[in-house]
Amino acid sequence: MQLRYGFRLYPSAGQRSALARAFGCARVVFNDALRAREAAREQGLAFPKSGDLSKALITEAKKTPERAWLGEVSAVILQQSLRDLDAAYRNFFDGLKGKRPRMGAPRFKSKRDNRQSIRFTANAAWRITPGKKLRLPKVGDVPVRWSRTLPSAPSTVTVIKDAAGRYFASFVIETSLEEILPTTTTEVGIDLGLGHFAVLSDGTKIDSPRFLRRAEKRLKRVQRELSRKQKGSNNRDKARVRVARAHARVADSRREFHHQLSTKLIRENQAVAVEDLAVKGLARTRLAKSVHDAGWSAFVSMLEYKAARYGRTFHRIGRFEPTSQVCSGCGVKDGPKPLHVREWTCGACGTVLDRDVNAAVNVAQAAGLVASACGAQVRRASVPAQRGEAGTHPKLPTQPVWEQAGIPGLWAREDVKASSAR
């Protein structure tokens, strides 16, 4: 498995200028190659090959006055731009053939995009210096904030600049099976929602932090300040950066929460099951802001790759599974229920079920896991055949979300290099 390890960079003023020049050159080569292929398509000709594009748009272009500045940056990042375009076309055509989810055709890049990036491979002769700095060709030794040690030698490094003006280095490393966790006997089903971010099949409820909702007051203020600035002015650029930083804080907090919770679930359970939600459809409803604030897709992706990394089992059941319509006790299906119905009584067995816990148990059962509602908000109704089973009712959780999730501190962040572009 290939993983990505990200670290913050702090380039100097001269290094920022060199990186901006590298971003621009890589973007120009990408756009020139895309323009050449689109022109060939409109004329009914075959797509130019990558070798021909490399010779015409890089090697020969450096000899012309209009593109002579391409020689001021490493040639490796220009070649990587052509490979990125090949990957974008390949993913686009694979989506049309049904080999992967559909995605749009490659588009032209802009210097105003929120994300600028360049990639250095081993051929670029980049390295980590004895002083723990990142030496990039034609850029220099860039200081790095190392939050941990890389487990192995990286193969490539991608330098990224986000909308908030922050720089990051993303290293790609190969991992082995040495990190497989000890086997456990617990298995869990997860029901994702908005009232509670996640409800587990054992009855645990994890509150939704609602990072975007909590930051709305500050976001409104900085966005209002941005709208009052004159277009094209330096003050508008400064206000734009403040807005981007405010949104970055929200995204970072949400990502950290996802990493902590997903790592905890993978460490404590041998198998994890979730439901495949129609996020795109839900994002077109009146709940769109809350759906995006929850970030279910990113959380499920983390569960999937961490399960593969640590030797756990991950299940994704179909979105049309009637998890909220079936009694987890007797299996009787009694039809759909409105969203305001949070607790219902099974007409067949008389069990009073919590809607979310019942759905989580059904998710686990649909995945073939041994689901247990021990400690869940499930109780038996007072029917004559079951009066002898009286007992105390479990109390509702009163702990904050971090204590409910059992998260003592911060785990190291980690990202997977996907086998195909998102």
PDB file of C-alpha atoms in Angstrom, residues 20-36 53 56-58 61-62 64 66-70 73 77-79 81-82 85 107-111 113 116-118:
ATOM      1  CA  ALA A  20       5.316  30.370  -7.901  1.00  0.00           C
ATOM      2  CA  ARG A  21       7.432  30.220 -11.064  1.00  0.00           C
ATOM      3  CA  ALA A  22       7.371  26.407 -10.940  1.00  0.00           C
ATOM      4  CA  PHE A  23       3.597  26.358 -10.424  1.00  0.00           C
ATOM      5  CA  GLY A  24       3.123  28.636 -13.418  1.00  0.00           C
ATOM      6  CA  CYS A  25       5.404  26.653 -15.748  1.00  0.00           C
ATOM      7  CA  ALA A  26       3.726  23.349 -14.867  1.00  0.00           C
ATOM      8  CA  ARG A  27       0.310  24.940 -15.416  1.00  0.00           C
ATOM      9  CA  VAL A  28       1.309  26.340 -18.832  1.00  0.00           C
ATOM     10  CA  VAL A  29       2.591  22.955 -20.054  1.00  0.00           C
ATOM     11  CA  PHE A  30      -0.588  21.264 -18.859  1.00  0.00           C
ATOM     12  CA  ASN A  31      -2.796  23.810 -20.627  1.00  0.00           C
ATOM     13  CA  ASP A  32      -0.745  23.687 -23.839  1.00  0.00           C
ATOM     14  CA  ALA A  33      -1.031  19.893 -23.951  1.00  0.00           C
ATOM     15  CA  LEU A  34      -4.763  20.018 -23.246  1.00  0.00           C
ATOM     16  CA  ARG A  35      -5.225  22.633 -25.964  1.00  0.00           C
ATOM     17  CA  ALA A  36      -3.308  20.502 -28.489  1.00  0.00           C
ATOM     18  CA  LEU A  53       3.805  16.563 -26.747  1.00  0.00           C
ATOM     19  CA  ALA A  56       7.030  19.961 -28.883  1.00  0.00           C
ATOM     20  CA  LEU A  57       5.816  21.670 -25.684  1.00  0.00           C
ATOM     21  CA  ILE A  58       8.912  21.287 -23.503  1.00  0.00           C
ATOM     22  CA  ALA A  61       9.379  25.294 -26.649  1.00  0.00           C
ATOM     23  CA  LYS A  62      12.377  26.168 -24.470  1.00  0.00           C
ATOM     24  CA  THR A  64      11.543  29.878 -28.510  1.00  0.00           C
ATOM     25  CA  GLU A  66       7.789  32.891 -25.932  1.00  0.00           C
ATOM     26  CA  ARG A  67       8.569  29.825 -23.781  1.00  0.00           C
ATOM     27  CA  ALA A  68      12.245  30.319 -22.937  1.00  0.00           C
ATOM     28  CA  TRP A  69      11.370  30.743 -19.244  1.00  0.00           C
ATOM     29  CA  LEU A  70      10.425  27.049 -19.050  1.00  0.00           C
ATOM     30  CA  VAL A  73      12.410  25.269 -13.495  1.00  0.00           C
ATOM     31  CA  ILE A  77       7.778  18.812 -12.938  1.00  0.00           C
ATOM     32  CA  LEU A  78       6.957  19.673 -16.575  1.00  0.00           C
ATOM     33  CA  GLN A  79       6.996  15.997 -17.513  1.00  0.00           C
ATOM     34  CA  SER A  81       2.209  17.749 -15.829  1.00  0.00           C
ATOM     35  CA  LEU A  82       1.901  15.714 -19.017  1.00  0.00           C
ATOM     36  CA  LEU A  85      -3.078  15.073 -18.112  1.00  0.00           C
ATOM     37  CA  ARG A 107     -10.245  21.327 -17.859  1.00  0.00           C
ATOM     38  CA  PHE A 108      -7.765  24.144 -18.198  1.00  0.00           C
ATOM     39  CA  LYS A 109      -5.956  25.207 -15.039  1.00  0.00           C
ATOM     40  CA  SER A 110      -5.921  28.787 -13.792  1.00  0.00           C
ATOM     41  CA  LYS A 111      -3.482  30.727 -11.658  1.00  0.00           C
ATOM     42  CA  ASP A 113      -7.280  28.027  -8.625  1.00  0.00           C
ATOM     43  CA  GLN A 116      -1.442  24.819  -6.946  1.00  0.00           C
ATOM     44  CA  SER A 117       0.895  21.814  -6.959  1.00  0.00           C
ATOM     45  CA  ILE A 118       4.023  20.371  -8.538  1.00  0.00           C
TER      46      ILE A 118
END
